[in-house]
Each structure stands twice: as C-alpha cells, then as structure tokens.
CSV table of C-alpha atoms in Angstrom, one decimal:
chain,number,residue,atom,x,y,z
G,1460,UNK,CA,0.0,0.0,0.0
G,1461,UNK,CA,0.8,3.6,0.0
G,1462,UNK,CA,2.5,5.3,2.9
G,1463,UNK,CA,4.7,8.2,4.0
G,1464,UNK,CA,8.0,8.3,6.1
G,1465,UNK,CA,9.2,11.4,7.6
G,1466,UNK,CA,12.1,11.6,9.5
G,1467,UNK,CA,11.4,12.0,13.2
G,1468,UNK,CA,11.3,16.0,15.0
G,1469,UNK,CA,12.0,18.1,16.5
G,1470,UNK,CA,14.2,19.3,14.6
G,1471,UNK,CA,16.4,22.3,16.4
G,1472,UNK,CA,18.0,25.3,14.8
G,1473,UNK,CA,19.6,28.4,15.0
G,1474,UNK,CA,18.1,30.8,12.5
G,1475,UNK,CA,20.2,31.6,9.3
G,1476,UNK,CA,21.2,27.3,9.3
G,1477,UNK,CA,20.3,25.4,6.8
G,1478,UNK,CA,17.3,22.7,7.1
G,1479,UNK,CA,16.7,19.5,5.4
G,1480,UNK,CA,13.5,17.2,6.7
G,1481,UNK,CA,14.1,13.5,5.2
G,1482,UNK,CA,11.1,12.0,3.7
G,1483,UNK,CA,10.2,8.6,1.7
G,1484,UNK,CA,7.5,7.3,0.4
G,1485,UNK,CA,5.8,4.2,-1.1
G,1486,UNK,CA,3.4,4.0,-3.6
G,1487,UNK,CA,1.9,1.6,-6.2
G,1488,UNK,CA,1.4,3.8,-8.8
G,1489,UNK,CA,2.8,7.4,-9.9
G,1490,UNK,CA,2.7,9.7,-7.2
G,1491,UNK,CA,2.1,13.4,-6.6
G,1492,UNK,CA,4.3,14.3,-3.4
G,1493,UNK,CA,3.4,17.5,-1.2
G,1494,UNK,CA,4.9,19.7,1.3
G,1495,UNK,CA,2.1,20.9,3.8
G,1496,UNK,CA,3.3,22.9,6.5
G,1497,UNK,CA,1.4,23.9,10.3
G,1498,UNK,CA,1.7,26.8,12.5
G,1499,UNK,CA,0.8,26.7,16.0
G,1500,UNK,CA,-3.1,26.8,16.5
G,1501,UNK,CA,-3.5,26.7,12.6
G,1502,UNK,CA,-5.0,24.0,9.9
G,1503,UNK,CA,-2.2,22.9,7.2
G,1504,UNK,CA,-1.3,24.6,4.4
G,1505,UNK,CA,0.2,23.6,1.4
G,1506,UNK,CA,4.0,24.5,1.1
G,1507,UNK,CA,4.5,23.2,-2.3
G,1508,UNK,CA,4.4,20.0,-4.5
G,1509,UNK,CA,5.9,18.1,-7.5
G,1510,UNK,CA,4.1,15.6,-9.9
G,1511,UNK,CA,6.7,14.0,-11.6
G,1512,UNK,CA,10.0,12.6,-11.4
G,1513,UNK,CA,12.5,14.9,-11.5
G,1514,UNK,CA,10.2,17.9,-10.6
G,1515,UNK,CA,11.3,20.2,-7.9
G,1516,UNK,CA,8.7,22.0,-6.2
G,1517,UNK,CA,9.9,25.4,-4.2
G,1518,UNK,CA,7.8,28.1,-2.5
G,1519,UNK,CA,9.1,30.8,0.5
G,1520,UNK,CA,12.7,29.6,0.1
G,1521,UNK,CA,11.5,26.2,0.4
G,1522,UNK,CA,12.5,23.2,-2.1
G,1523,UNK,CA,12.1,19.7,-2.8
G,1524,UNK,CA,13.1,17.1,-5.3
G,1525,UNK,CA,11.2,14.2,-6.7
G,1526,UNK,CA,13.1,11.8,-7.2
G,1527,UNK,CA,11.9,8.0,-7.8
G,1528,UNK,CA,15.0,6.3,-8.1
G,1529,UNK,CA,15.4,7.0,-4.3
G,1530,UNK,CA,11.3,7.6,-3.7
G,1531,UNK,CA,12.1,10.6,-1.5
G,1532,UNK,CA,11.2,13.9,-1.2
G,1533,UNK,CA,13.1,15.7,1.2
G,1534,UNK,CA,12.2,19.6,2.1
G,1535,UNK,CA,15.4,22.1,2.2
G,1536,UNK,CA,15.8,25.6,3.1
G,1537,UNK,CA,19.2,27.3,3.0
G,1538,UNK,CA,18.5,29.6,6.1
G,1539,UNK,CA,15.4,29.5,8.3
G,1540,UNK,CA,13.8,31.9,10.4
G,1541,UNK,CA,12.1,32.0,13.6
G,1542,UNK,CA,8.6,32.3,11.9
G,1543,UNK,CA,9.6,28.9,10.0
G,1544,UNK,CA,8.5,27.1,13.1
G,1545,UNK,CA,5.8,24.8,12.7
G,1546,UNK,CA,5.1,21.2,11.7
G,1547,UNK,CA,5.9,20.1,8.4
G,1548,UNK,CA,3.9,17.1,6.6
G,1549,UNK,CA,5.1,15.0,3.5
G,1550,UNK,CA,2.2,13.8,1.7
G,1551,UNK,CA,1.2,11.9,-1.7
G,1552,UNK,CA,-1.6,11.4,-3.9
G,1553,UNK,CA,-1.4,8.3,-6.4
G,1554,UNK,CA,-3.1,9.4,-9.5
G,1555,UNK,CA,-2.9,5.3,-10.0
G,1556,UNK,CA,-5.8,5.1,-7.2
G,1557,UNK,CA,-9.2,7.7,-8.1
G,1558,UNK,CA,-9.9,7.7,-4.3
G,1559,UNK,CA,-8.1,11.3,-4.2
G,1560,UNK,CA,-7.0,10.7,-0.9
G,1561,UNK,CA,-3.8,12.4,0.7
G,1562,UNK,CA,-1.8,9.8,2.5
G,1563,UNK,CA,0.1,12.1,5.2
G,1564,UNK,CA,3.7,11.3,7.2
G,1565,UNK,CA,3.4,11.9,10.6
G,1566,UNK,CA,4.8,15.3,10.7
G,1567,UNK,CA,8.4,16.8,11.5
G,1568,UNK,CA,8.0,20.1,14.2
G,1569,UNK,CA,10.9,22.5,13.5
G,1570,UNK,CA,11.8,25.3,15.8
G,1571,UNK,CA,14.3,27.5,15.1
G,1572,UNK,CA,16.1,29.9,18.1
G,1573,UNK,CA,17.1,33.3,17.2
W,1185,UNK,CA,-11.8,35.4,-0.4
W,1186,UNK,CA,-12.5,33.5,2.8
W,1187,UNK,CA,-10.8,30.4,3.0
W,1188,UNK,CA,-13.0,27.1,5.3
W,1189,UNK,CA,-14.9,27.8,7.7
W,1190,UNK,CA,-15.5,25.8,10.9
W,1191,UNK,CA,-17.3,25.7,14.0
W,1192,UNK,CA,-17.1,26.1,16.8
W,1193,UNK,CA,-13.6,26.6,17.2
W,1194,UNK,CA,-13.6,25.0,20.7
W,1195,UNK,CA,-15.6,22.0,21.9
W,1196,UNK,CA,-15.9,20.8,25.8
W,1197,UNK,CA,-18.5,18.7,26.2
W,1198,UNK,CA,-19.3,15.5,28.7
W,1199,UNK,CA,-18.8,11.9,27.5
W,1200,UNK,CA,-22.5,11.0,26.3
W,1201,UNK,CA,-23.5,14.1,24.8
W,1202,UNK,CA,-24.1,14.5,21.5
W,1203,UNK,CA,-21.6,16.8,19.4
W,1204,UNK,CA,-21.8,18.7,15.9
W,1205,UNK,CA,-19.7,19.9,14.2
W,1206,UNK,CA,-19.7,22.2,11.2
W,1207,UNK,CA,-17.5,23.6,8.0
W,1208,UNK,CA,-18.1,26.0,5.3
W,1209,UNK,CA,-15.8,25.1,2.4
W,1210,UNK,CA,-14.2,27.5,-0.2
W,1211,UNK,CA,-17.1,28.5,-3.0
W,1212,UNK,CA,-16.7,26.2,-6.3
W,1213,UNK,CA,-14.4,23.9,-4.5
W,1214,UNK,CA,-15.8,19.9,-5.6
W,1215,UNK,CA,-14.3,18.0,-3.0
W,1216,UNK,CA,-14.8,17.9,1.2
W,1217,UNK,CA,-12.1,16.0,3.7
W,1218,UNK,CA,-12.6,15.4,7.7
W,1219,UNK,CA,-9.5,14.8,9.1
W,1220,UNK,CA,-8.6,14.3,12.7
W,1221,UNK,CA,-5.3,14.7,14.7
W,1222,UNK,CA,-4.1,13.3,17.8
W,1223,UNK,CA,-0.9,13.3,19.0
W,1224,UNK,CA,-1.1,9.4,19.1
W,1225,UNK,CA,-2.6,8.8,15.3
W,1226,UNK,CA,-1.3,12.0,14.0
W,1227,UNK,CA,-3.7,13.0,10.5
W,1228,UNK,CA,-6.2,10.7,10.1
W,1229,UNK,CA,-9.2,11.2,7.3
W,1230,UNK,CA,-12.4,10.3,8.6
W,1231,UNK,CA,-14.4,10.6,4.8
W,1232,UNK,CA,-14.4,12.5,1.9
W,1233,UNK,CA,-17.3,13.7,-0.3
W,1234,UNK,CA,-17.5,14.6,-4.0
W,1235,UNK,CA,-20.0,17.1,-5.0
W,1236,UNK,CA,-21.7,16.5,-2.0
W,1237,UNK,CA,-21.9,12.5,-2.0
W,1238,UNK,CA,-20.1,10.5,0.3
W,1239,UNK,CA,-16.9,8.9,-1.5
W,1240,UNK,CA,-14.8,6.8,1.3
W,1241,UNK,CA,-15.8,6.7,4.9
W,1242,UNK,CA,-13.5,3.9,5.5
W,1243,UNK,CA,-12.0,6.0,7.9
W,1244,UNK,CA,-14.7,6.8,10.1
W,1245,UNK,CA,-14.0,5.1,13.4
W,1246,UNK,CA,-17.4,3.6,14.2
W,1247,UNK,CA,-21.3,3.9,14.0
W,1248,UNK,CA,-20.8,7.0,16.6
W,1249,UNK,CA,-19.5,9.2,13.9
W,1250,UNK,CA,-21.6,10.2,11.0
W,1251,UNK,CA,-21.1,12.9,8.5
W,1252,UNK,CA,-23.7,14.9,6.2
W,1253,UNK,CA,-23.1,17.0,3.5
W,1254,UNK,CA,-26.6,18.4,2.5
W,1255,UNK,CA,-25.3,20.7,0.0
W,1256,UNK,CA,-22.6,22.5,-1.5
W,1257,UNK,CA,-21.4,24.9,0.8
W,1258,UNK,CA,-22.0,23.2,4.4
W,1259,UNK,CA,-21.2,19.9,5.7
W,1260,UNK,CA,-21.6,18.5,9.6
W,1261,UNK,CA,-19.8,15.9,11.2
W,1262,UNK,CA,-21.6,14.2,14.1
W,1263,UNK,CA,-20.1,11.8,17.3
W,1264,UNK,CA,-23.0,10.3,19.3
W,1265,UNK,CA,-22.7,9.6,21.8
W,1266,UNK,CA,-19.4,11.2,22.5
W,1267,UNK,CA,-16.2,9.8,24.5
W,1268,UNK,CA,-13.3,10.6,25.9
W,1269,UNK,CA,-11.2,8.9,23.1
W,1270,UNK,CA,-12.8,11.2,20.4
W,1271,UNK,CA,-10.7,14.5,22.2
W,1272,UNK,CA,-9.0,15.6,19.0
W,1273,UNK,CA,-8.4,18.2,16.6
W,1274,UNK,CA,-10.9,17.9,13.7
W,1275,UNK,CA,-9.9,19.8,10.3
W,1276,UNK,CA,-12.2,20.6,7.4
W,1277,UNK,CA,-10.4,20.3,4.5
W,1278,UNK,CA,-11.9,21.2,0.2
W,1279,UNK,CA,-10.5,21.2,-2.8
W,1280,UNK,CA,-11.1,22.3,-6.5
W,1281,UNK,CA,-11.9,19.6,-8.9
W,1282,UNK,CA,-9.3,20.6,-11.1
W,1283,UNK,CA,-6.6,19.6,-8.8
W,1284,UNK,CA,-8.0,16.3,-8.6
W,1285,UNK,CA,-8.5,16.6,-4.7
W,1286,UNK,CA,-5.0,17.0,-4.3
W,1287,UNK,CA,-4.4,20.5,-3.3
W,1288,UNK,CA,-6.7,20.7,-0.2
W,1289,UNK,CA,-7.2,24.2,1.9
W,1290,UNK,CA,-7.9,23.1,5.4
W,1291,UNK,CA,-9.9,25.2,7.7
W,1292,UNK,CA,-8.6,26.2,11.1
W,1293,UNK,CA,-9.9,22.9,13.3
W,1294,UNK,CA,-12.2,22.4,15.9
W,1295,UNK,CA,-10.7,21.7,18.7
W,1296,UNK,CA,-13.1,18.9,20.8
W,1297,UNK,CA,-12.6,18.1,24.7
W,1298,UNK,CA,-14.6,15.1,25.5
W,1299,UNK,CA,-14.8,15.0,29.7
C-alpha cells in the first residue's frame, strides 16, 4: 500500500542554518508528493508539491526534489527563520488510485532559536 | 476570499453528549475532507465527499460518527454519543476539482474536549 516516512522531530536550529526534513515514500502507482506545513493553532497549508520525477517543487525559500530512483522527497531551506516554526507534513496522492485521498507522514516540528 | 470555515472553534463537552460539528468550504471547491489529529494517530481522514456524496468513509472510526453534506457549501460531522477517546483536533479540508483533490485548503480545526 501507500505510505509516508518522515524523518522523526523536533528538529532544532539556529536561525540563518540550513534545514533539510528527510522524507520517503511508497506508492503503487505514480505519485504526486506534497509539502504541507502547520503553524501553532492553525490548519495545514500547502507548502508546495511536484508531480513527476524529477520535478522540484519550491515556495518561501522552500525546495524539494522528486526523485523516484530514491522515492524521497526531502524539504530544504538554505537559512530559516524563527517564523519557520511549525510542523511540516510529507504527503502523496497516487493518480494510479481515483480515491483522491492524501496519505500524510506523521509530521516533523521545527523550531528554530534566534 | 475567505478560505474554510469551521465551528465552533472549541468544543468541551461531557462523555454522552451529542456533538456537531460544522465547515463552510471554499465557493466552487468539488471535494470535502474530515480529518482528525491526535498526537497518538497523528492526521487521520475520517471521509471525503465529492459534490456533496459520500466517497470513502472507511476511515470513520465507528457507527458514533456520521457525516452529512446536504449541500454545496455546508457539511456536519456528528459523534453520538461522545467519549473521551474522540478528544482531538478535527480539520475541514476542500478542494477544487481541477486539482483532482490533491491541493486541499484546510480550515482552522475544531478543537473537541470530551470529559
């Protein structure tokens, strides 16, 4: 079946370093994959995604690779802020199964310390 | 624009009781998640519906739960009788139909206290 690995949190950091969240996935079919990120007291939001191989998705200084000879997906920034806390999900949507559902990781919190 | 809407944004309630709860989803959007969050179980999706017909409610957890979605722009989602173990974070999620469900806009979640 389909399913999301994220790499467990929190993740701690001074602001300006630079962040990578590890995340795999498995699917049957051909994937879209999705950054969704959470602030504190707030629903998720979508960060940004990628629908093919080799597509890199990037939003707010924010990237991500597909890349299906390694089925990851892993979320980089080159220097966070403070207001980059918040819980990051890896997702994916297999176009191969027409239930539309998102299959979620489990979520990575990030807080970064000025 | 105003993005989903939900309410109430806080739930306390007694174990027994009977709760509701409601979302407004974005104008023209086709598709309608529940989702709930725990710190156990993390995001879980209760059902989905697809211009306004239930698609998957494999995820509901039992006959307590029910969801209606009586027409485009409102949906409820109801635990009876409430426990305990449904304390959670409930999100309303939609989603235009050209994205194929896949970009979802969640609302801000109803927080629920079951005493």
């Amino acid at each position: 079946g389909n399913s999301v690995t994220q790499m467990e949190g929190p993740v701690t950091l001074s602001e300006e370093a630079f962040l990578t969240i590890n995340c795999t996935y498995t699917a049957t079919g051909y994937p879209s994959l999705f950054w969704y990120v959470q602030y504190p007291g707030e629903g998720l939001q979508l960060l940004l995604k990628a629908t093919k191989a080799d597509d890199k998705g990037s939003n707010k200084g924010f990237e991500a690779t597909y890349r299906k000879e390694t089925t990851s997906f892993h979320l980089e920034k080159g220097s966070v802020q403070v207001s980059d806390s918040a819980v990051y999900f890896c997702a994916l949507s297999d176009r191969m199964d027409s239930s539309y559902k998102l299959i979620f990781g489990s979520g990575t919190r990030l807080l970064v310390r000025p | 624009d105003a993005g989903v809407i939900q309410s109430p944004r806080h739930e306390v309630t007694e174990m027994g009781q009977e709760v509701t709860l409601r979302c407004k989803p974005i104008s023209g959007h086709d598709y309608l998640f529940w989702y709930r969050q725990t710190m156990m179980r993390g995001l879980e999706l209760l059902i989905y519906f697809n211009n306004n017909v239930p698609i998957d409610d494999s995820g509901m957890p039992e006959d307590r739960f029910s969801a209606k979605m009586p027409n485009a722009s409102f949906s409820t989602l109801k635990i009876q009788p409430s426990e305990p173990r449904d304390s959670a974070v409930y999100f309303c999620a939609s989603s235009p139909m050209g994205s194929g469900g896949e970009t979802q806009y969640f609302g801000p979640g109803t927080r629920l206290l079951v005493l």
